[in-house]
mmCIF file of C-alpha atoms in Angstrom:
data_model
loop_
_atom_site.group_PDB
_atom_site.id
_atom_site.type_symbol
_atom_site.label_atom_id
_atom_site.label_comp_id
_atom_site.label_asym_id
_atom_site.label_seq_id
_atom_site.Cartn_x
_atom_site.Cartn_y
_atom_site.Cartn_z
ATOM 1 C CA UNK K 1 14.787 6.513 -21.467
ATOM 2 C CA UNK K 2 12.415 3.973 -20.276
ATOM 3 C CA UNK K 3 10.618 2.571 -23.303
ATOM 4 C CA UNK K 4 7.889 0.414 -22.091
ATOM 5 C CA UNK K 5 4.334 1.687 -22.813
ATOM 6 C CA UNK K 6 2.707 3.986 -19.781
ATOM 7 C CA UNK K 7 -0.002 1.611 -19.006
ATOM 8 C CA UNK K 8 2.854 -0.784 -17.919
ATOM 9 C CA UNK K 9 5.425 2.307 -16.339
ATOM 10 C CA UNK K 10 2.880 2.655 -14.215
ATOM 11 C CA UNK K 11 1.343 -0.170 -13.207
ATOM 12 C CA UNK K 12 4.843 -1.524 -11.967
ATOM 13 C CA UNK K 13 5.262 1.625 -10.351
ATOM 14 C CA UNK K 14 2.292 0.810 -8.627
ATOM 15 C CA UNK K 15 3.163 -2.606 -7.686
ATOM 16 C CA UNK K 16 6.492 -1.234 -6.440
ATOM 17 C CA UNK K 17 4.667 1.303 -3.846
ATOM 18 C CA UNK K 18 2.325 -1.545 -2.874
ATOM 19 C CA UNK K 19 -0.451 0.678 -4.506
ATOM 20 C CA UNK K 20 -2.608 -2.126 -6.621
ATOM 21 C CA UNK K 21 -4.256 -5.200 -5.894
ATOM 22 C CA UNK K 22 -3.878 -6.572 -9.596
ATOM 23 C CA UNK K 23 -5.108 -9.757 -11.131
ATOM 24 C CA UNK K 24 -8.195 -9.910 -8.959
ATOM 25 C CA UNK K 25 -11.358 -12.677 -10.407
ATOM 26 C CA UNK K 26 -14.468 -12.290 -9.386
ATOM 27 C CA UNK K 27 -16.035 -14.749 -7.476
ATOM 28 C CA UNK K 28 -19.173 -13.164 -6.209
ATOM 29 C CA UNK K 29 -20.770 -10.612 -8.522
ATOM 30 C CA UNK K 30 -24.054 -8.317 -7.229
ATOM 31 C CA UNK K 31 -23.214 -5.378 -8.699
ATOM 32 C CA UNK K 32 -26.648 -5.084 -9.469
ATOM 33 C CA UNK K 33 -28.570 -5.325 -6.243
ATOM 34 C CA UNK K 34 -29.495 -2.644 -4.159
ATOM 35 C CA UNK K 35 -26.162 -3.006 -1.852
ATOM 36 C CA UNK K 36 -24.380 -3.218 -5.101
ATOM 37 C CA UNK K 37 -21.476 -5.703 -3.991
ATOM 38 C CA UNK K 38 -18.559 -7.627 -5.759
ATOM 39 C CA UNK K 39 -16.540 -10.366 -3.994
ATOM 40 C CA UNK K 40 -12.875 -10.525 -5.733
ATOM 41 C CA UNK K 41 -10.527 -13.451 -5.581
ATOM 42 C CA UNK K 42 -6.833 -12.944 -4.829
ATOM 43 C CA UNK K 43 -4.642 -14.761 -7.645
ATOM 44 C CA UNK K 44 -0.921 -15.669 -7.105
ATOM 45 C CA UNK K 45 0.256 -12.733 -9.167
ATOM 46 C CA UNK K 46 -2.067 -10.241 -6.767
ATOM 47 C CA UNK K 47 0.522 -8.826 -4.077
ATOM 48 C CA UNK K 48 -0.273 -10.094 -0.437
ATOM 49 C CA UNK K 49 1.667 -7.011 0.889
ATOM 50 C CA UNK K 50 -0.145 -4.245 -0.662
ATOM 51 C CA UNK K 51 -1.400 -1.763 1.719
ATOM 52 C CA UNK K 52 -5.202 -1.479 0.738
ATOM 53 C CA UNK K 53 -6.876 -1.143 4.579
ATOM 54 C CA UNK K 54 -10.525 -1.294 5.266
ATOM 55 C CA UNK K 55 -12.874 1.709 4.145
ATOM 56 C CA UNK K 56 -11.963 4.547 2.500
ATOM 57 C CA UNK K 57 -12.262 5.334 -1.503
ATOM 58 C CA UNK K 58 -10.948 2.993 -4.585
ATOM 59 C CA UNK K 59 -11.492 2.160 -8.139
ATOM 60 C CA UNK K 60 -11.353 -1.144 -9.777
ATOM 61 C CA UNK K 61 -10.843 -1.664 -13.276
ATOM 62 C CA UNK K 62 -10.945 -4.377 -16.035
ATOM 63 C CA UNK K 63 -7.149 -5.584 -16.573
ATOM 64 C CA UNK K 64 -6.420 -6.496 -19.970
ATOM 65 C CA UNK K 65 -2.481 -6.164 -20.326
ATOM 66 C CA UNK K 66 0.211 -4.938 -19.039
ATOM 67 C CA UNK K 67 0.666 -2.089 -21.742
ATOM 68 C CA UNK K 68 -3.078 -0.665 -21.516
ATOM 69 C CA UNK K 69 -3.821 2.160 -19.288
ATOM 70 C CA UNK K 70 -6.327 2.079 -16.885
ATOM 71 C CA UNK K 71 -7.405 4.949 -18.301
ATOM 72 C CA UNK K 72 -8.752 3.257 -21.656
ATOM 73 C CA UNK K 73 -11.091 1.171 -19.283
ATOM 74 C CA UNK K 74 -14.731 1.877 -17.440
ATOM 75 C CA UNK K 75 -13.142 2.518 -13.817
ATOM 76 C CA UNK K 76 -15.614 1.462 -10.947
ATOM 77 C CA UNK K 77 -15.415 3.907 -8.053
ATOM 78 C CA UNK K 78 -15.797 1.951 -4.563
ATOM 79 C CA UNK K 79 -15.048 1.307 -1.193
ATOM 80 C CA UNK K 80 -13.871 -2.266 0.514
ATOM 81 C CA UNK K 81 -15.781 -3.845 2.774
ATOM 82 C CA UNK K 82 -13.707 -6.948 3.494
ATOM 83 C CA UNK K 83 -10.440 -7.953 3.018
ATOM 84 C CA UNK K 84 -8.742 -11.296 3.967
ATOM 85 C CA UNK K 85 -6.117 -13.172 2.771
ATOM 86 C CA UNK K 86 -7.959 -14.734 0.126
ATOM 87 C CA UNK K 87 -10.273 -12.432 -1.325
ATOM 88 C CA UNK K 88 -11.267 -8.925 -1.470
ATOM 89 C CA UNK K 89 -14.654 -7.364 -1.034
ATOM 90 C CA UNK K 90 -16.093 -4.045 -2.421
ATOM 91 C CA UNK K 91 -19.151 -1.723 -2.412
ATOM 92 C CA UNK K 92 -19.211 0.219 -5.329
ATOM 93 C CA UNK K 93 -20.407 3.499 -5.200
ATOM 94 C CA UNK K 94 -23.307 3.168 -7.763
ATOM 95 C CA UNK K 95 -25.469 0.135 -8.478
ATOM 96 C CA UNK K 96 -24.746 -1.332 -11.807
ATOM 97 C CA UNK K 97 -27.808 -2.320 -13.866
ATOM 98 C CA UNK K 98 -25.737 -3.763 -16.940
ATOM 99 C CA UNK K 99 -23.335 -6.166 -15.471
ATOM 100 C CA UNK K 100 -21.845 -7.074 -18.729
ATOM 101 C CA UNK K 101 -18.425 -5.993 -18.175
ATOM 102 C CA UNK K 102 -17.714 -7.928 -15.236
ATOM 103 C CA UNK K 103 -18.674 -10.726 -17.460
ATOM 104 C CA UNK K 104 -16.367 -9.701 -20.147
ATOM 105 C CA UNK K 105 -13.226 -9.388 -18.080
ATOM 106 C CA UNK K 106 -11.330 -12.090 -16.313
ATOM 107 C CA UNK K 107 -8.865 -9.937 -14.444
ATOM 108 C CA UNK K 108 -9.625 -6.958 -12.586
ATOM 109 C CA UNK K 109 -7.181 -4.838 -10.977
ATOM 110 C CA UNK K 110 -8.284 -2.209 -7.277
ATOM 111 C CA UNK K 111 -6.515 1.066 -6.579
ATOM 112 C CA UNK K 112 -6.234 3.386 -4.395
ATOM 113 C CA UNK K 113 -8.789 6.556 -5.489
ATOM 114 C CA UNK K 114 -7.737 10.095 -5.537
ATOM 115 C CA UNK K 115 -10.413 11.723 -7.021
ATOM 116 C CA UNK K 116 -13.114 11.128 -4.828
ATOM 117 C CA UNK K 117 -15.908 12.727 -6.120
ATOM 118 C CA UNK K 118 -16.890 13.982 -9.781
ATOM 119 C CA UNK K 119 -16.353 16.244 -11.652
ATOM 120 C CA UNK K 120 -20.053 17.374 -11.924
ATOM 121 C CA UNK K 121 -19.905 17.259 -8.089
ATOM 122 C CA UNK K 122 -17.266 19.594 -7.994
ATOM 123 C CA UNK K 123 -18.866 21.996 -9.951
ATOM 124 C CA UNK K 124 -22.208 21.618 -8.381
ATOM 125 C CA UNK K 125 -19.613 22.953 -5.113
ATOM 126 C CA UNK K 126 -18.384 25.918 -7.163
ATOM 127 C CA UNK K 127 -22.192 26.786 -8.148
ATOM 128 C CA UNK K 128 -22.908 26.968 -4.538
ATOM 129 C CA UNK K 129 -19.927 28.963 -3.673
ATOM 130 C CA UNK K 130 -20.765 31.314 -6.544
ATOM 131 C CA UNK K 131 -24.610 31.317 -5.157
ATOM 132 C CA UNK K 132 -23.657 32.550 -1.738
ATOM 133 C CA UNK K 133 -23.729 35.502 -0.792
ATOM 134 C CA UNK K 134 -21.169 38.049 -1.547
ATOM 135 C CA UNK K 135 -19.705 38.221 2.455
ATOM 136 C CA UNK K 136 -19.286 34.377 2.682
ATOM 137 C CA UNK K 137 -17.593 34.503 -0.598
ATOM 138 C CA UNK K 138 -15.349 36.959 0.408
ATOM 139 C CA UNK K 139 -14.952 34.861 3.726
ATOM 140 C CA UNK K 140 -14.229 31.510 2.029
ATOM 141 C CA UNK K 141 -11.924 32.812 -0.622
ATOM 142 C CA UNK K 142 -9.771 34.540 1.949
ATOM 143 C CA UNK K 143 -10.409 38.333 0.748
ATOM 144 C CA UNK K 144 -12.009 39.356 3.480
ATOM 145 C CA UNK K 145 -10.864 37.795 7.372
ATOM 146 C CA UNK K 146 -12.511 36.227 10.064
ATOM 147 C CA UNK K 147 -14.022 37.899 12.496
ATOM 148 C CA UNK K 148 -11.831 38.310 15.863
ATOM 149 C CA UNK K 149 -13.302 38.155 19.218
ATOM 150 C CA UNK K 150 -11.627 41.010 21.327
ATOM 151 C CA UNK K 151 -9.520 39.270 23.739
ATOM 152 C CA UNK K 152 -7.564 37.476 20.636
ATOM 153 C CA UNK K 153 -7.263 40.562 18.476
ATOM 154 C CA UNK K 154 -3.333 41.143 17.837
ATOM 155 C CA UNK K 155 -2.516 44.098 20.235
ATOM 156 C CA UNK K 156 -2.232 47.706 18.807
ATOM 157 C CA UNK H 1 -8.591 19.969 28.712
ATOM 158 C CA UNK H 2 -4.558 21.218 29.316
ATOM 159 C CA UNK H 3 -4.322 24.788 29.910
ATOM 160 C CA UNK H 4 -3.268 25.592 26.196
ATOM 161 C CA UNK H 5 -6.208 23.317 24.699
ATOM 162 C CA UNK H 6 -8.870 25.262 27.318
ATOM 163 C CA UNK H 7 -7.509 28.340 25.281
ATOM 164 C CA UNK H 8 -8.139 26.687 22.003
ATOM 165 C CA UNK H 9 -11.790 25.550 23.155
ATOM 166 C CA UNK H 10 -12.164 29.451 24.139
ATOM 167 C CA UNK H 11 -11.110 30.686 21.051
ATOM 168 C CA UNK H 12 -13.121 28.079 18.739
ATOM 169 C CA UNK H 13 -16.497 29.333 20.543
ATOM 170 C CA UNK H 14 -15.780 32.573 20.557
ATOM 171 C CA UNK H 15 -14.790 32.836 16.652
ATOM 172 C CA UNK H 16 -17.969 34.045 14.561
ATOM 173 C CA UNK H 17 -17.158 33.241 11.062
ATOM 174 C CA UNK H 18 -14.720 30.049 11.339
ATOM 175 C CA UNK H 19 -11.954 28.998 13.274
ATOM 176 C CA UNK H 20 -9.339 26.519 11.422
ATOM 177 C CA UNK H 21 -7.603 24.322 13.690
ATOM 178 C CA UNK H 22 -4.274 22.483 12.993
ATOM 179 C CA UNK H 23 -2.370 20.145 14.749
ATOM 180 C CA UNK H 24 -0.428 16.797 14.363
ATOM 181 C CA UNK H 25 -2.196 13.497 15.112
ATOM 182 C CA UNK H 26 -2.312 12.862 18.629
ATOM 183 C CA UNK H 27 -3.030 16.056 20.043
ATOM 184 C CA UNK H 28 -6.441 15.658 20.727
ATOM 185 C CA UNK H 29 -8.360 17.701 17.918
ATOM 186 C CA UNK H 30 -10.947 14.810 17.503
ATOM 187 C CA UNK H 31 -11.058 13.454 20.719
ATOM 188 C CA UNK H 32 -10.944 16.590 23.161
ATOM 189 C CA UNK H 33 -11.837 19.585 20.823
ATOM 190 C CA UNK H 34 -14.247 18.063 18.928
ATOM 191 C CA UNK H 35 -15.591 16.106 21.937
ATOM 192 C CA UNK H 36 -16.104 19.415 23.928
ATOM 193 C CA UNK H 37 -17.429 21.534 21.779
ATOM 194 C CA UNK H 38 -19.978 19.187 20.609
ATOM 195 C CA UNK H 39 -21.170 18.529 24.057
ATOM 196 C CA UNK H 40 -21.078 22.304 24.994
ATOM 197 C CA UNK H 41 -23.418 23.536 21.692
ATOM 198 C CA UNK H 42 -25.559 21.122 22.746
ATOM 199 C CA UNK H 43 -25.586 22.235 26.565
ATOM 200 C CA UNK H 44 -25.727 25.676 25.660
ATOM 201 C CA UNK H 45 -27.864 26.002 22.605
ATOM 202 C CA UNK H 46 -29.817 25.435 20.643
ATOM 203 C CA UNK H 47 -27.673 25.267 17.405
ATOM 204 C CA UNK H 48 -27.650 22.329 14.825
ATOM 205 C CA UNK H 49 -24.109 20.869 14.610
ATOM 206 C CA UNK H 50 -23.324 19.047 10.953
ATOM 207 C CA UNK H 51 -19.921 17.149 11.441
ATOM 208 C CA UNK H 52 -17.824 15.894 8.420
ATOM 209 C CA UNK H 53 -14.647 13.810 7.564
ATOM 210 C CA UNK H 54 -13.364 12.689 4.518
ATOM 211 C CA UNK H 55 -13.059 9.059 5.504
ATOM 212 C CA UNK H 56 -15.183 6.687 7.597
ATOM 213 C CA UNK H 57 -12.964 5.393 9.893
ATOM 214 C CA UNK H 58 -12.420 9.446 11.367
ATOM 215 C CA UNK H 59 -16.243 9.056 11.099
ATOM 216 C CA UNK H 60 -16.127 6.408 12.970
ATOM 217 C CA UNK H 61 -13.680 8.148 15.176
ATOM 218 C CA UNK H 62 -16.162 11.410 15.443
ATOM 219 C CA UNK H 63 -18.891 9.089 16.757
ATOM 220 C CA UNK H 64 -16.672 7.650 19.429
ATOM 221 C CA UNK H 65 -15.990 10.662 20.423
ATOM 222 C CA UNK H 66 -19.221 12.494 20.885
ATOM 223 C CA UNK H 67 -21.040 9.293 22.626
ATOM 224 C CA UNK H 68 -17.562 9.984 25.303
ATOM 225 C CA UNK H 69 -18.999 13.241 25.952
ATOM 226 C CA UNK H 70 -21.917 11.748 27.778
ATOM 227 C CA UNK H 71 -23.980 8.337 27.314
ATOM 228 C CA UNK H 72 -27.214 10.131 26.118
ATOM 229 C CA UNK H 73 -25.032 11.180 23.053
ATOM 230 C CA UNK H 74 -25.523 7.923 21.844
ATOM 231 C CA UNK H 75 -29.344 8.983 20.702
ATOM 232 C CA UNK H 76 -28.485 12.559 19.860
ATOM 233 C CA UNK H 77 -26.737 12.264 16.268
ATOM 234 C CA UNK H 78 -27.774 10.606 12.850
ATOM 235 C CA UNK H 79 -24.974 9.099 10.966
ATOM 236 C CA UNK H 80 -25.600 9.269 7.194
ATOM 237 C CA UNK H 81 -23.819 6.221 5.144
ATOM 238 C CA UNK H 82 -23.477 2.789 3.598
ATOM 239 C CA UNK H 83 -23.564 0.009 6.432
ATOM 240 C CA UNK H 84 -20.696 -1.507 4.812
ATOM 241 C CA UNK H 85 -18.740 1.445 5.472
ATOM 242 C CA UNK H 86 -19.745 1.880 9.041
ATOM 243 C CA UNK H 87 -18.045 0.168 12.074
ATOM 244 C CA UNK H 88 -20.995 -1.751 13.371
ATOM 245 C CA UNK H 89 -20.369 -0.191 16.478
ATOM 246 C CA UNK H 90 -22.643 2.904 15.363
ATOM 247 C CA UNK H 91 -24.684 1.358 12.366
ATOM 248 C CA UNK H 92 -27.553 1.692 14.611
ATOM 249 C CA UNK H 93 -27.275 5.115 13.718
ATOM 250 C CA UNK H 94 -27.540 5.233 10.843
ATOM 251 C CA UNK H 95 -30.230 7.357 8.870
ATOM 252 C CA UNK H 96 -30.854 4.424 6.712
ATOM 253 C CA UNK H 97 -31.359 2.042 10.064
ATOM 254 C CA UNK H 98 -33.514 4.267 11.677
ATOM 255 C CA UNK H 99 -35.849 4.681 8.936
ATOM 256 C CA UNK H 100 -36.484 1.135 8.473
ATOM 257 C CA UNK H 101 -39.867 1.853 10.351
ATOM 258 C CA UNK H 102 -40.772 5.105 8.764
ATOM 259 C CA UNK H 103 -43.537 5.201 5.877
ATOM 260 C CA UNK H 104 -44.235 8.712 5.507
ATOM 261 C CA UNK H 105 -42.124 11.715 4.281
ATOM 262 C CA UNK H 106 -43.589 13.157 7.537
ATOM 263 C CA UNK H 107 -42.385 11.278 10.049
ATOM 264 C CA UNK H 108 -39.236 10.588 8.130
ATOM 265 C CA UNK H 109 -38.918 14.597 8.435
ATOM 266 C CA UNK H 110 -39.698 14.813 12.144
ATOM 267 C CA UNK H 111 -36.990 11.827 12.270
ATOM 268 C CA UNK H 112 -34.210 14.289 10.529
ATOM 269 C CA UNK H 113 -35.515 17.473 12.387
ATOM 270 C CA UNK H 114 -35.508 15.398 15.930
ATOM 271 C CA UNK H 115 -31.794 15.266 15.898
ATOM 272 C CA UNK H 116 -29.707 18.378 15.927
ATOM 273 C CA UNK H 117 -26.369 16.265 15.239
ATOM 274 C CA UNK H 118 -25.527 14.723 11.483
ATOM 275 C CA UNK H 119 -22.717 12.880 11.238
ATOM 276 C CA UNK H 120 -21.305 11.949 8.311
ATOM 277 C CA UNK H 121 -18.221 11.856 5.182
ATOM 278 C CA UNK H 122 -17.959 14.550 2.776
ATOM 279 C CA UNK H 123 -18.617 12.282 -0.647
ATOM 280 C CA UNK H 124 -21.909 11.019 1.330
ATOM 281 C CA UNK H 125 -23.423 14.263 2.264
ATOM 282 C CA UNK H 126 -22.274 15.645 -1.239
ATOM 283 C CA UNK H 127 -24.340 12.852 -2.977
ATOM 284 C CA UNK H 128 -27.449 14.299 -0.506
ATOM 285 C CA UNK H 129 -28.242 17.691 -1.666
ATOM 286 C CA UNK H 130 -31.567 17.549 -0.655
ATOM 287 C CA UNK H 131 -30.766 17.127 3.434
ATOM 288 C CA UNK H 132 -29.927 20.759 2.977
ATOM 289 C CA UNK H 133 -33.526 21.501 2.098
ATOM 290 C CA UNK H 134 -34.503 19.555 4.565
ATOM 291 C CA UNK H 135 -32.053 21.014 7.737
ATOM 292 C CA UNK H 136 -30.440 24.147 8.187
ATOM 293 C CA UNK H 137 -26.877 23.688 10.008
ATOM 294 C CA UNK H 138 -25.902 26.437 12.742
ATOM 295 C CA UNK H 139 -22.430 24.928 12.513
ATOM 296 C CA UNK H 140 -20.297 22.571 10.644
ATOM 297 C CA UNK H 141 -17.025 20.838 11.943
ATOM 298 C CA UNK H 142 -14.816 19.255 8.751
ATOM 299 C CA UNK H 143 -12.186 16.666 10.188
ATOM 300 C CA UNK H 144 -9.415 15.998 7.968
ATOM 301 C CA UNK H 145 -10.496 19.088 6.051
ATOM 302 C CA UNK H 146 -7.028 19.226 4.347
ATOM 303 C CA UNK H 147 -7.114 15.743 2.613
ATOM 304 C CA UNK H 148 -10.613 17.186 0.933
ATOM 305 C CA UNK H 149 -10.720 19.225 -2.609
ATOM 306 C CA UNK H 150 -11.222 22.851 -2.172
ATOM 307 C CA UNK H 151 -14.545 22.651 -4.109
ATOM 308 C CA UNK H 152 -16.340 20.350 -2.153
ATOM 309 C CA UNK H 153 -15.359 22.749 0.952
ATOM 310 C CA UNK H 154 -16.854 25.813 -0.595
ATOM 311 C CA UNK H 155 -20.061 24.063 -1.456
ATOM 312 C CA UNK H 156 -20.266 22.511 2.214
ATOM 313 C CA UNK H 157 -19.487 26.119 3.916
ATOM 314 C CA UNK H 158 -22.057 28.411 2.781
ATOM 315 C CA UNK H 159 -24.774 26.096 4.227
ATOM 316 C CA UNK H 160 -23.514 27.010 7.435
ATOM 317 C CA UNK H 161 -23.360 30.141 9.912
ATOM 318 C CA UNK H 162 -19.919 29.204 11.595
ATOM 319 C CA UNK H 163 -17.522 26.446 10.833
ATOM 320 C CA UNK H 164 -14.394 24.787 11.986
#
């Protein structure tokens, strides 16, 4: 049985899959502006091969050690902007108007997102499900089936 | 169009409540289907089209393929984004871009009810509940609608008459 403390299972299992950009510094910090933007540094321990392409959604959180879990920390959701092979640069999905935490943390670690949206919007999508009326409900939930043209109706 | 996707293309506009397509990359569901029946809505009604993705680069890839359709596309549609998250092939589309000149809520509303095409990811147009106060959709098109959690696609479907 593996021992070792689930922060650190899984961040190796992470590093294994190519899934984290770990020990990241910040070189560049406007997480406060309007454009809210943070420019990361690539370290020698960050892995040069890990498949992180333009766009799409990821989180970046404050790396303290090896046996903490990412879940203990504030995780920044965001999107990269720019990568090359020296730094790493990110939009984050909400401007920041108290900075202190990037000033608090040296390392920083980016991976992939999978939730990407919250939980409030989520159930801000249920409300509206539950709002509609009670034929697209049926529709959406499968209960009741699309409507057919003629000429593709299953023959009798 | 192949003989089997001019079938498809059939079938999509003559399905009333929504049509689900599915197919494996490459066979065109972006870049004919989507293509097509964009340009045909807008040939042959009147209908407001909203058309989603869950990533920006298929966003990217939506926009590519409706300004294919026909050059005077490229004016037709409103992209709603970050410009960081745009290839800067169709930032100038953006809703953000275009409004650079606007002042008034007016003219910022004839902006959004000029265009009859929004273009955009899931997570953005989820973070701007009020566009739906502000446009009614005839039909919305969701790209990559299996990589998105079944809760944002029963919030997004209501808003619309017919979907695909």
């Amino acid at each position: 049985m593996d021992r070792r403390p689930c922060g650190s299972i899984l961040s190796s299992e992470k590093q294994e899959r190519f899934e984290i950009l770990s020990h990241l510094t910040i070189v560049d910090n406007r997480a406060g502006a309007d454009e809210a933007i943070i420019r990361f540094a690539r370290s020698e321990q960050t892995n040069p091969l890990a498949n992180f392409p333009h766009g799409g959604y990821r989180g970046v959180v404050p790396f303290v050690n090896e046996e903490q879990s990412p879940l203990r920390n504030q995780l920044f959701k965001c999107s990269i902007i720019e990568l090359s092979a020296s730094t790493v640069t990110v939009s984050l999905r909400s401007r920041q108007f108290n900075d202190q935490i990037f000033q608090d943390y040296t390392w920083w670690n980016l991976e992939h997102d999978l939730m990407d949206n919250s939980f409030t919007a989520q159930y801000r999508g249920l409300y509206d499900l539950a709002s509609s009326s009670t034929h697209k409900r049926r529709l959406l939930l499968g209960v009741t089936a699309p409507a057919m043209p003629l000429e593709l109706s299953p023959k009798q | 169009m192949t003989a089997e996707q001019q079938a498809i293309f059939q079938a999509i506009l003559a399905s009333q409540d929504y049509f689900l397509l599915w197919g494996p990359p490459g066979t065109g569901k972006t870049s004919v289907m989507l293509k097509h029946l964009v340009g045909h809505w807008m040939d042959h009604s009147k209908d407001t089209i909203l058309l989603l993705a869950y990533t920006n680069r298929a966003v990217d890839e939506i926009c590519e393929s409706i300004e294919a359709y026909a050059p005077e596309m490229r004016n037709r549609y409103i992209r709603i984004g970050s410009r960081y998250s745009t290839s800067p092939a169709y930032q100038g589309r953006l809703l953000s871009i275009l409004s650079q000149r606007i002042d008034t809520r007016k003219e910022l509303k004839a902006l959004i009810s000029g265009h009859r095409i929004v273009v955009a990811t899931v997570a953005s147009i989820i973070g701007r509940p009020e566009l739906f106060l502000l446009k009614a959709f005839d039909r919305v098109v969701i790209d990559e609608a299996s990589q998105i959690l079944e809760p944002m696609l029963v919030g997004l479907l209501p808003n619309s008459n017919t979907s695909c």
